[in-house]
Short mmCIF file of C-alpha atoms and ligand atoms in Angstrom, two decimals:
data_model
loop_
_atom_site.label_atom_id
_atom_site.label_comp_id
_atom_site.label_asym_id
_atom_site.label_seq_id
_atom_site.Cartn_x
_atom_site.Cartn_y
_atom_site.Cartn_z
CA MET A 1 -20.94 -1.27 -3.28
CA ASP A 2 -24.05 0.14 -1.59
CA THR A 3 -25.30 3.21 -3.46
CA LYS A 4 -28.34 4.82 -1.88
CA THR A 5 -28.07 8.53 -2.54
CA LYS A 6 -26.61 10.98 -5.00
CA ALA A 7 -25.01 14.40 -4.78
CA THR A 8 -25.54 17.13 -7.35
CA LEU A 9 -22.70 19.24 -8.64
CA THR A 10 -23.58 22.48 -10.39
CA LEU A 11 -21.01 23.87 -12.77
CA ASP A 12 -21.52 26.73 -15.24
CA GLY A 13 -25.29 26.43 -14.86
CA LYS A 14 -25.38 22.66 -15.58
CA SER A 15 -26.09 19.97 -12.98
CA TYR A 16 -24.35 16.61 -12.70
CA ASP A 17 -25.47 13.72 -10.49
CA LEU A 18 -22.74 11.96 -8.56
CA PRO A 19 -23.56 8.59 -6.93
CA VAL A 20 -22.83 8.45 -3.19
CA HIS A 21 -21.62 5.07 -1.95
CA ALA A 22 -22.26 4.03 1.65
CA PRO A 23 -19.40 2.08 3.28
CA THR A 24 -19.93 -0.45 6.07
CA LEU A 25 -17.95 1.96 8.30
CA GLY A 26 -16.59 5.46 7.75
CA PRO A 27 -17.72 8.46 5.71
CA ASN A 28 -19.78 8.22 2.53
CA VAL A 29 -17.89 8.34 -0.75
CA LEU A 30 -18.74 10.51 -3.75
CA ASP A 31 -18.19 8.62 -7.00
CA ILE A 32 -16.53 10.99 -9.48
CA ARG A 33 -15.41 8.38 -12.01
CA LYS A 34 -17.58 9.81 -14.81
CA LEU A 35 -17.01 13.45 -13.91
CA TYR A 36 -14.40 14.21 -16.57
CA ALA A 37 -16.35 12.42 -19.30
CA ASP A 38 -19.60 14.21 -18.34
CA ALA A 39 -18.45 17.65 -17.16
CA GLY A 40 -14.92 17.97 -18.57
CA VAL A 41 -13.32 18.81 -15.22
CA PHE A 42 -10.80 17.08 -12.99
CA THR A 43 -10.79 17.06 -9.19
CA TYR A 44 -7.69 18.33 -7.34
CA ASP A 45 -6.47 16.50 -4.22
CA PRO A 46 -2.69 16.34 -3.86
CA GLY A 47 -1.83 14.03 -0.96
CA PHE A 48 -5.22 12.30 -1.40
CA THR A 49 -6.62 13.85 1.78
CA SER A 50 -10.22 13.47 0.53
CA THR A 51 -9.84 10.68 -1.99
CA ALA A 52 -10.68 6.97 -1.67
CA SER A 53 -8.45 5.23 -4.19
CA CYS A 54 -10.09 1.80 -4.02
CA GLU A 55 -12.74 -0.37 -2.43
CA SER A 56 -11.32 -2.61 0.31
CA THR A 57 -12.47 -5.12 2.94
CA ILE A 58 -9.18 -5.52 4.80
CA THR A 59 -8.51 -2.71 7.30
CA PHE A 60 -10.58 0.12 8.74
CA ILE A 61 -9.29 3.16 10.62
CA ASP A 62 -11.40 5.69 12.51
CA GLY A 63 -8.89 8.50 12.91
CA ASP A 64 -11.06 10.59 15.22
CA LYS A 65 -11.76 7.74 17.62
CA GLY A 66 -8.28 6.28 17.31
CA GLU A 67 -9.59 2.91 16.21
CA LEU A 68 -7.97 0.29 13.97
CA LEU A 69 -9.75 -2.86 12.77
CA HIS A 70 -8.40 -5.74 10.69
CA ARG A 71 -11.28 -7.60 9.00
CA GLY A 72 -13.49 -6.18 11.76
CA TYR A 73 -11.30 -7.24 14.73
CA SER A 74 -9.79 -4.44 16.84
CA ILE A 75 -6.02 -4.16 17.04
CA ASP A 76 -6.20 -4.07 20.86
CA GLU A 77 -7.89 -7.47 20.96
CA LEU A 78 -5.57 -8.93 18.35
CA ALA A 79 -2.50 -7.59 20.18
CA GLU A 80 -3.72 -9.16 23.41
CA HIS A 81 -4.91 -12.56 22.18
CA SER A 82 -3.48 -13.26 18.72
CA HIS A 83 -0.02 -13.60 17.19
CA PHE A 84 1.64 -12.44 14.00
CA LEU A 85 1.08 -15.45 11.73
CA GLU A 86 -2.57 -15.70 12.77
CA VAL A 87 -3.01 -12.00 11.88
CA CYS A 88 -1.25 -12.71 8.56
CA TYR A 89 -3.85 -15.40 7.83
CA LEU A 90 -6.67 -13.05 8.82
CA LEU A 91 -5.40 -10.27 6.55
CA LEU A 92 -4.74 -12.58 3.60
CA TYR A 93 -7.88 -14.74 3.72
CA GLY A 94 -10.45 -12.61 5.58
CA GLU A 95 -11.24 -14.92 8.55
CA LEU A 96 -9.49 -16.13 11.67
CA PRO A 97 -8.15 -19.63 10.92
CA THR A 98 -9.30 -22.85 12.54
CA ALA A 99 -6.56 -24.75 14.38
CA ALA A 100 -6.02 -26.97 11.30
CA GLN A 101 -5.91 -24.00 8.90
CA LEU A 102 -3.43 -22.19 11.15
CA SER A 103 -1.15 -25.17 11.42
CA ASP A 104 -1.25 -25.68 7.63
CA PHE A 105 -0.50 -21.97 7.04
CA GLU A 106 2.36 -21.92 9.56
CA GLY A 107 3.77 -25.04 7.90
CA ARG A 108 3.62 -23.45 4.44
CA VAL A 109 5.33 -20.24 5.62
CA THR A 110 7.97 -22.18 7.55
CA ARG A 111 8.84 -24.36 4.55
CA HIS A 112 9.62 -21.27 2.47
CA THR A 113 12.01 -19.46 4.85
CA MET A 114 15.22 -20.27 2.96
CA VAL A 115 16.26 -18.13 0.00
CA HIS A 116 17.74 -19.42 -3.25
CA GLU A 117 21.41 -20.15 -2.52
CA GLN A 118 22.48 -17.99 -5.46
CA MET A 119 21.03 -14.98 -3.66
CA HIS A 120 23.90 -15.17 -1.17
CA TYR A 121 26.28 -14.10 -3.92
CA PHE A 122 23.97 -11.33 -4.98
CA PHE A 123 24.41 -9.74 -1.53
CA ARG A 124 28.14 -9.56 -1.98
CA GLY A 125 27.73 -6.91 -4.67
CA PHE A 126 26.62 -4.39 -2.03
CA ARG A 127 29.01 -2.29 0.03
CA ARG A 128 29.19 -3.49 3.62
CA ASP A 129 28.16 -0.05 4.89
CA SER A 130 24.94 0.02 2.84
CA HIS A 131 21.82 0.84 4.82
CA PRO A 132 19.90 -2.47 5.24
CA MET A 133 16.85 -0.79 3.64
CA ALA A 134 18.91 -0.12 0.50
CA THR A 135 19.90 -3.78 0.40
CA LEU A 136 16.32 -4.88 1.09
CA VAL A 137 14.87 -2.84 -1.80
CA GLY A 138 17.44 -4.33 -4.16
CA VAL A 139 17.20 -7.95 -3.02
CA VAL A 140 13.40 -8.08 -2.84
CA GLY A 141 13.24 -6.54 -6.33
CA ALA A 142 15.70 -9.22 -7.45
CA MET A 143 13.40 -12.00 -6.18
CA SER A 144 11.63 -11.79 -9.54
CA ALA A 145 14.91 -12.92 -11.11
CA PHE A 146 14.90 -16.04 -8.89
CA TYR A 147 11.30 -17.21 -8.60
CA HIS A 148 10.08 -17.37 -12.20
CA ASP A 149 7.36 -19.86 -11.30
CA SER A 150 5.35 -17.31 -9.28
CA LEU A 151 5.37 -14.28 -11.58
CA ASP A 152 2.11 -14.83 -13.49
CA ILE A 153 -0.32 -12.49 -11.74
CA ASN A 154 -3.29 -13.97 -13.62
CA ASP A 155 -2.80 -17.39 -12.02
CA PRO A 156 -4.32 -17.42 -8.48
CA TRP A 157 -2.02 -20.28 -7.44
CA GLN A 158 1.11 -18.36 -8.48
CA ARG A 159 -0.16 -15.30 -6.61
CA GLU A 160 -0.58 -17.47 -3.52
CA VAL A 161 2.92 -18.94 -3.82
CA ALA A 162 4.44 -15.48 -4.29
CA ALA A 163 2.57 -14.27 -1.18
CA ILE A 164 3.80 -17.14 1.00
CA ARG A 165 7.33 -16.77 -0.36
CA MET A 166 7.52 -13.11 0.54
CA ILE A 167 6.03 -13.51 4.03
CA ALA A 168 8.48 -16.36 4.66
CA LYS A 169 11.60 -14.88 3.09
CA LEU A 170 11.46 -11.21 4.09
CA PRO A 171 12.79 -11.95 7.62
CA THR A 172 15.58 -14.07 6.11
CA ILE A 173 16.54 -11.31 3.66
CA ALA A 174 16.33 -8.56 6.32
CA ALA A 175 18.50 -10.64 8.67
CA MET A 176 20.99 -11.25 5.84
CA ALA A 177 21.14 -7.50 5.16
CA PHE A 178 21.90 -7.00 8.88
CA LYS A 179 24.55 -9.74 8.99
CA TYR A 180 26.14 -8.40 5.83
CA SER A 181 26.41 -4.88 7.29
CA ALA A 182 27.91 -6.33 10.50
CA GLY A 183 30.51 -8.33 8.56
CA GLN A 184 29.19 -11.60 10.00
CA PRO A 185 28.27 -14.83 8.17
CA PHE A 186 24.65 -15.37 7.17
CA VAL A 187 22.65 -17.59 9.52
CA TYR A 188 20.23 -20.03 7.90
CA PRO A 189 16.65 -20.10 9.19
CA LYS A 190 15.79 -22.63 11.89
CA ASN A 191 12.32 -23.98 11.28
CA SER A 192 11.84 -25.31 14.81
CA LEU A 193 11.53 -21.69 15.95
CA ASP A 194 8.48 -19.49 15.59
CA TYR A 195 8.43 -16.58 13.13
CA ALA A 196 9.76 -13.86 15.46
CA GLY A 197 12.15 -16.21 17.29
CA ASN A 198 13.58 -17.36 13.97
CA PHE A 199 14.22 -13.76 12.95
CA LEU A 200 16.05 -13.06 16.24
CA HIS A 201 18.08 -16.22 15.68
CA MET A 202 19.04 -15.24 12.12
CA CYS A 203 20.06 -11.77 13.34
CA PHE A 204 21.92 -12.59 16.56
CA ALA A 205 23.26 -16.16 16.33
CA ILE A 206 26.90 -16.62 15.31
CA PRO A 207 28.59 -19.91 14.37
CA ALA A 208 31.05 -19.67 17.28
CA GLU A 209 28.42 -19.77 20.04
CA ASP A 210 25.05 -21.28 20.89
CA TYR A 211 22.19 -18.82 20.71
CA VAL A 212 19.06 -19.31 22.76
CA VAL A 213 16.06 -17.16 21.84
CA ASN A 214 14.79 -15.14 24.80
CA PRO A 215 11.00 -15.80 24.89
CA ILE A 216 10.32 -12.31 26.31
CA LEU A 217 12.04 -10.76 23.29
CA SER A 218 10.42 -13.03 20.71
CA LYS A 219 6.95 -12.33 22.15
CA ALA A 220 7.61 -8.58 22.14
CA LEU A 221 8.92 -8.73 18.57
CA ASP A 222 5.90 -10.76 17.47
CA ARG A 223 3.68 -8.01 18.91
CA ILE A 224 5.64 -5.28 17.10
CA MET A 225 5.15 -7.24 13.87
CA MET A 226 1.42 -7.59 14.56
CA LEU A 227 1.03 -3.86 15.20
CA HIS A 228 2.69 -3.05 11.87
CA ALA A 229 0.99 -5.72 9.74
CA ASP A 230 -1.40 -3.50 7.77
CA HIS A 231 -2.68 0.05 7.83
CA GLU A 232 -5.18 0.67 5.06
CA GLN A 233 -4.17 2.85 2.06
CA ASN A 234 -1.02 4.47 3.51
CA ALA A 235 1.78 5.75 1.24
CA SER A 236 3.68 2.46 0.82
CA THR A 237 0.50 0.39 0.37
CA SER A 238 -0.78 2.83 -2.24
CA THR A 239 2.63 2.57 -3.93
CA VAL A 240 2.29 -1.22 -4.03
CA ARG A 241 -1.22 -0.93 -5.50
CA LEU A 242 -0.13 1.66 -8.08
CA ALA A 243 2.88 -0.43 -9.13
CA GLY A 244 0.67 -3.53 -9.28
CA SER A 245 -2.03 -1.78 -11.31
CA SER A 246 0.23 -1.91 -14.38
CA GLY A 247 0.48 -5.69 -14.07
CA ALA A 248 4.01 -5.62 -12.60
CA ASN A 249 5.08 -8.83 -10.84
CA PRO A 250 4.47 -9.09 -7.06
CA PHE A 251 8.14 -8.99 -6.05
CA ALA A 252 8.67 -5.75 -7.99
CA CYS A 253 5.54 -4.27 -6.37
CA ILE A 254 6.68 -5.09 -2.83
CA ALA A 255 10.13 -3.67 -3.59
CA ALA A 256 8.37 -0.43 -4.63
CA GLY A 257 6.49 -0.45 -1.30
CA ILE A 258 9.74 -0.92 0.62
CA ALA A 259 11.28 2.05 -1.21
CA CYS A 260 8.35 4.25 -0.23
CA LEU A 261 8.33 3.04 3.36
CA TRP A 262 11.94 4.14 3.85
CA GLY A 263 11.09 7.87 3.95
CA PRO A 264 11.25 9.60 7.37
CA ALA A 265 7.62 10.77 7.08
CA HIS A 266 6.57 7.09 6.90
CA GLY A 267 8.43 3.95 8.06
CA GLY A 268 11.76 5.72 8.41
CA ALA A 269 10.28 7.60 11.38
CA ASN A 270 11.13 4.81 13.85
CA GLN A 271 14.87 5.20 13.20
CA ALA A 272 14.59 9.01 13.15
CA CYS A 273 12.57 8.97 16.39
CA LEU A 274 15.07 6.99 18.46
CA GLU A 275 17.91 9.10 17.07
CA MET A 276 15.97 12.21 18.09
CA LEU A 277 15.28 10.88 21.62
CA ARG A 278 18.97 10.06 22.01
CA GLU A 279 19.98 13.49 20.75
CA ILE A 280 17.68 15.07 23.32
CA GLY A 281 19.38 12.81 25.87
CA THR A 282 18.00 14.26 29.11
CA VAL A 283 14.58 15.44 30.25
CA ASP A 284 15.77 19.04 30.83
CA ARG A 285 16.48 19.48 27.09
CA ILE A 286 12.90 18.60 26.01
CA PRO A 287 11.55 22.19 26.03
CA GLU A 288 14.29 23.23 23.58
CA PHE A 289 13.17 20.53 21.11
CA ILE A 290 9.48 21.24 21.62
CA ALA A 291 10.21 24.89 20.80
CA ARG A 292 12.06 23.85 17.64
CA ALA A 293 9.14 21.63 16.55
CA LYS A 294 6.80 24.62 16.93
CA ASN A 295 9.06 27.05 15.07
CA LYS A 296 7.77 27.51 11.48
CA ASP A 297 11.29 28.51 10.31
CA ASP A 298 12.85 25.31 11.60
CA PRO A 299 12.26 22.15 9.49
CA PHE A 300 12.58 20.01 12.66
CA ARG A 301 9.51 17.89 13.50
CA LEU A 302 8.90 15.77 16.54
CA MET A 303 9.48 12.34 15.04
CA GLY A 304 6.96 9.70 16.09
CA PHE A 305 4.31 12.40 16.49
CA GLY A 306 1.40 13.18 14.20
CA HIS A 307 -0.46 11.13 11.66
CA ARG A 308 -2.40 11.82 8.50
CA VAL A 309 -5.41 9.82 9.65
CA TYR A 310 -5.26 9.64 13.47
CA LYS A 311 -6.42 12.85 15.10
CA ASN A 312 -6.45 11.00 18.42
CA PHE A 313 -4.14 8.46 20.04
CA ASP A 314 -2.78 5.95 17.53
CA PRO A 315 -4.15 2.75 19.14
CA ARG A 316 -0.92 0.98 18.18
CA ALA A 317 1.12 3.55 20.14
CA LYS A 318 -0.83 2.73 23.32
CA VAL A 319 -0.04 -0.98 23.02
CA MET A 320 3.57 -0.17 22.08
CA LYS A 321 4.00 2.02 25.17
CA GLU A 322 2.71 -0.78 27.43
CA SER A 323 5.01 -3.21 25.63
CA ALA A 324 8.02 -0.92 26.13
CA ASP A 325 7.32 -0.78 29.87
CA GLU A 326 6.80 -4.53 30.06
CA VAL A 327 9.85 -5.54 28.02
CA LEU A 328 12.26 -3.12 29.66
CA GLY A 329 10.87 -4.14 33.07
CA LEU A 330 11.34 -7.85 32.32
CA LEU A 331 14.86 -7.16 31.08
CA GLY A 332 15.55 -5.15 34.26
CA ILE A 333 16.32 -1.92 32.38
CA GLU A 334 13.19 0.06 33.24
CA ASN A 335 15.33 3.10 34.08
CA ASN A 336 16.39 3.34 30.44
CA PRO A 337 17.04 7.09 29.91
CA THR A 338 15.56 7.09 26.39
CA LEU A 339 12.27 5.70 27.70
CA GLN A 340 12.24 8.39 30.41
CA VAL A 341 12.80 11.12 27.78
CA ALA A 342 10.06 9.62 25.56
CA LYS A 343 7.49 9.52 28.35
CA GLU A 344 8.25 13.05 29.52
CA MET A 345 8.24 14.29 25.92
CA GLU A 346 4.81 12.72 25.40
CA ARG A 347 3.49 14.27 28.64
CA ILE A 348 4.75 17.77 27.78
CA ALA A 349 3.58 17.63 24.14
CA LEU A 350 0.11 16.44 25.10
CA GLU A 351 -0.31 19.48 27.35
CA ASP A 352 1.08 21.95 24.83
CA ASP A 353 -1.38 24.12 22.89
CA TYR A 354 0.43 23.65 19.59
CA PHE A 355 0.17 19.85 19.69
CA VAL A 356 -3.30 19.86 21.25
CA SER A 357 -4.77 22.25 18.67
CA LYS A 358 -3.25 20.34 15.74
CA LYS A 359 -4.32 17.00 17.27
CA LEU A 360 -0.78 15.64 17.20
CA TYR A 361 -0.42 12.44 19.24
CA PRO A 362 2.31 9.80 19.47
CA ASN A 363 2.17 7.35 16.57
CA VAL A 364 3.25 3.69 16.37
CA ASP A 365 6.89 4.66 15.89
CA PHE A 366 7.25 6.70 19.07
CA TYR A 367 7.91 3.70 21.33
CA SER A 368 8.81 0.86 18.92
CA GLY A 369 12.44 1.97 18.56
CA ILE A 370 12.98 1.83 22.32
CA ILE A 371 11.93 -1.84 22.38
CA LEU A 372 13.95 -2.75 19.29
CA ASP A 373 16.99 -0.99 20.78
CA ALA A 374 16.59 -2.99 24.02
CA MET A 375 16.57 -6.17 21.90
CA GLY A 376 19.97 -5.23 20.48
CA PHE A 377 18.98 -3.99 17.03
CA PRO A 378 20.86 -0.99 15.62
CA THR A 379 18.61 1.90 14.51
CA SER A 380 19.29 1.06 10.84
CA MET A 381 17.33 -2.20 11.32
CA PHE A 382 14.17 -0.53 12.63
CA THR A 383 12.70 0.26 9.21
CA PRO A 384 13.59 -3.18 7.73
CA ILE A 385 11.66 -4.75 10.64
CA PHE A 386 8.71 -2.50 9.81
CA ALA A 387 9.04 -3.60 6.16
CA LEU A 388 9.02 -7.32 6.91
CA SER A 389 6.01 -6.85 9.20
CA ARG A 390 4.08 -4.78 6.62
CA THR A 391 4.81 -7.24 3.79
CA VAL A 392 1.65 -9.23 4.60
CA GLY A 393 -0.46 -6.05 4.45
CA TRP A 394 1.04 -5.02 1.13
CA ILE A 395 0.45 -8.50 -0.31
CA SER A 396 -3.12 -8.73 1.00
CA GLN A 397 -3.92 -5.36 -0.58
CA TRP A 398 -2.19 -6.32 -3.82
CA LYS A 399 -4.09 -9.63 -4.01
CA GLU A 400 -7.36 -7.83 -3.32
CA MET A 401 -6.63 -5.39 -6.14
CA ILE A 402 -5.68 -8.07 -8.67
CA ALA A 403 -8.91 -9.98 -7.93
CA ASP A 404 -11.05 -6.80 -8.27
CA LYS A 405 -12.97 -6.82 -11.56
CA ASP A 406 -13.06 -2.99 -11.58
CA GLN A 407 -9.30 -2.73 -11.32
CA LYS A 408 -7.63 -0.41 -13.86
CA ILE A 409 -4.14 0.98 -14.23
CA GLY A 410 -3.72 3.86 -11.75
CA ARG A 411 -3.30 7.05 -13.73
CA PRO A 412 -3.98 10.37 -11.95
CA ARG A 413 -4.37 13.60 -13.92
CA GLN A 414 -2.93 17.00 -13.04
CA LEU A 415 -3.56 20.70 -12.69
CA TYR A 416 -1.14 21.96 -15.35
CA VAL A 417 0.31 25.39 -14.51
CA GLY A 418 3.28 25.41 -16.92
CA GLU A 419 3.90 27.34 -20.12
CA LYS A 420 1.34 27.41 -22.94
CA HIS A 421 2.37 26.54 -26.50
CA ARG A 422 5.70 28.06 -27.52
CA LYS A 423 7.68 28.05 -30.76
CA TYR A 424 11.04 26.27 -30.69
CA VAL A 425 13.95 28.73 -30.96
CA ASP A 426 17.22 27.54 -32.46
CA VAL A 427 20.14 27.47 -30.00
CA ARG A 428 21.97 30.26 -31.92
CA HIS A 429 19.11 32.66 -31.28
CA ARG A 430 18.50 32.06 -27.53
N1 LIG B 501 6.03 17.93 14.80
C1 LIG B 501 5.68 19.24 14.70
N2 LIG B 501 4.68 19.70 13.96
C2 LIG B 501 3.97 18.78 13.24
C3 LIG B 501 4.27 17.41 13.29
C4 LIG B 501 5.34 16.99 14.11
N3 LIG B 501 5.67 15.70 14.18
N4 LIG B 501 3.41 16.74 12.49
C5 LIG B 501 2.60 17.66 11.95
N5 LIG B 501 2.93 18.91 12.41
C6 LIG B 501 2.23 20.16 12.09
C7 LIG B 501 2.62 20.66 10.71
O1 LIG B 501 3.72 21.56 10.77
C8 LIG B 501 1.36 21.33 10.26
O2 LIG B 501 1.30 22.60 10.87
P1 LIG B 501 0.60 23.85 10.09
O3 LIG B 501 -0.84 23.45 9.92
O4 LIG B 501 0.79 24.98 11.02
O5 LIG B 501 1.32 24.00 8.80
C9 LIG B 501 0.25 20.49 10.88
O6 LIG B 501 0.85 19.86 12.03
C10 LIG B 501 -0.29 19.41 9.94
O7 LIG B 501 0.82 18.68 9.43
P2 LIG B 501 0.88 18.06 7.98
O8 LIG B 501 2.32 17.78 7.62
O9 LIG B 501 0.09 18.89 7.04
O10 LIG B 501 0.12 16.70 8.23
P3 LIG B 501 0.20 15.43 7.35
O11 LIG B 501 -1.04 14.68 7.60
O12 LIG B 501 0.53 15.76 5.93
O13 LIG B 501 1.50 14.65 7.93
C11 LIG B 501 2.91 13.20 9.10
C12 LIG B 501 1.46 13.54 8.74
C13 LIG B 501 3.77 13.11 7.82
C14 LIG B 501 2.95 11.83 9.78
C15 LIG B 501 3.46 14.29 10.04
O14 LIG B 501 2.70 14.36 11.22
C16 LIG B 501 4.94 14.06 10.38
O15 LIG B 501 5.83 14.48 9.61
N6 LIG B 501 5.25 13.41 11.56
C17 LIG B 501 6.58 13.09 11.93
C18 LIG B 501 7.08 11.86 11.15
C19 LIG B 501 6.44 10.58 11.66
O16 LIG B 501 6.39 10.30 12.86
N7 LIG B 501 5.99 9.75 10.70
C20 LIG B 501 5.39 8.44 11.00
C21 LIG B 501 3.97 8.41 10.59
S1 LIG B 501 3.25 6.90 11.08
C22 LIG B 501 3.84 5.77 10.05
O17 LIG B 501 4.13 5.97 8.92
C23 LIG B 501 4.07 4.45 10.59
#
């Protein structure tokens, strides 16, 4: 931590010095850790709009520029030249791997793709019509009941094994959740396939027919995974860190992250966005929906638009839009009506005063659903695919936190506005 300056807070005639830490990138950070002990006051920041909750070296976002860096590498460059497992290595270990390191890492992930056979029976306790996210939260949480040898968070080797297990098994579990909801038999992983291709295989192969992975689709899916791999201290990542700060086991922490991701303001937006675009249906109905999004009395929001940090184009949305064009073109369905509605919606919104003045731009979820739909996934699988892609980010952040000597249990305070002390009144006298 680089501390060069200090700020002075004056309160009731007394002055308090607050250290100011300089980051490698981004705004300076006021250190208020001793504020309550010294001045007897709390700070108030619901939604954490001005609060840095931790020190981190993994991901950097410049929301005004619309820039996203993983370990210093821009997402545009990674999306163009890298692939998902290489980005996983980068996020987990801090550097791009050598060829030998990459091959070793890919081998380790590949050897862990199967789940404990007993887990198959666990699935059967769920209703067939459960949302795959509901199943995913439950089954990932239950991993701690199956993998007892990687629960000790104080053992770096066990942390490593838990990390590899989750990166390897999340696609298997998500595919099983999908197969279960479709009433089809589970498909075991095929380790001759790459990460994305294997996931497509586990989702779409059936015992009665041969399934050949379409390389256009597996490349596009790999890119979607890369674009979702990590995103700094977002709601689900902060949930993982908070859960982990109590010493909870890694599987329980990732299950907590999945639960948080499900909400429509976060990872659930990809499902909500495609459903919205389909509901709009035709370009002529866009103005009606734009008007609803602007109406303060209508809870409707333009899904896939807006972001807490980006006040410019989400750089992931740009890549995703190009990918949507490319994939639908290669599949010969470039006249897809949903894509037409999405593009026209984006054009109209970006010229509209309401969206311009509030700096609302398309986010990563605006175009991802269109690609996933073209691949044959139902909308209910969009958020599970986000979850399996983000697992590496959650784990990298969790590992960073566990290794941090300054780490403490997360315990915010509050601005209490309830009743003052009252005397208990017996029920007969109320
Ligand atoms: N449509 C219409 N108006 C919007 C939208 C939207 N999508 N997003 C924000 N606004 C408006 C708000 O009504 C608010 O207006 P006001 O200042 O007049 O009250 C203003 O813009 C600021 O919005 P906040 O909700 O305060 O911004 P916040 O940073 O808390 O929310 C969020 C960000 C949750 C992403 C929001 O933009 C949203 O709900 N978007 C739609 C859901 C979505 O796409 N989520 C995915 C996010 S990316 C991800 O998780 C992968």
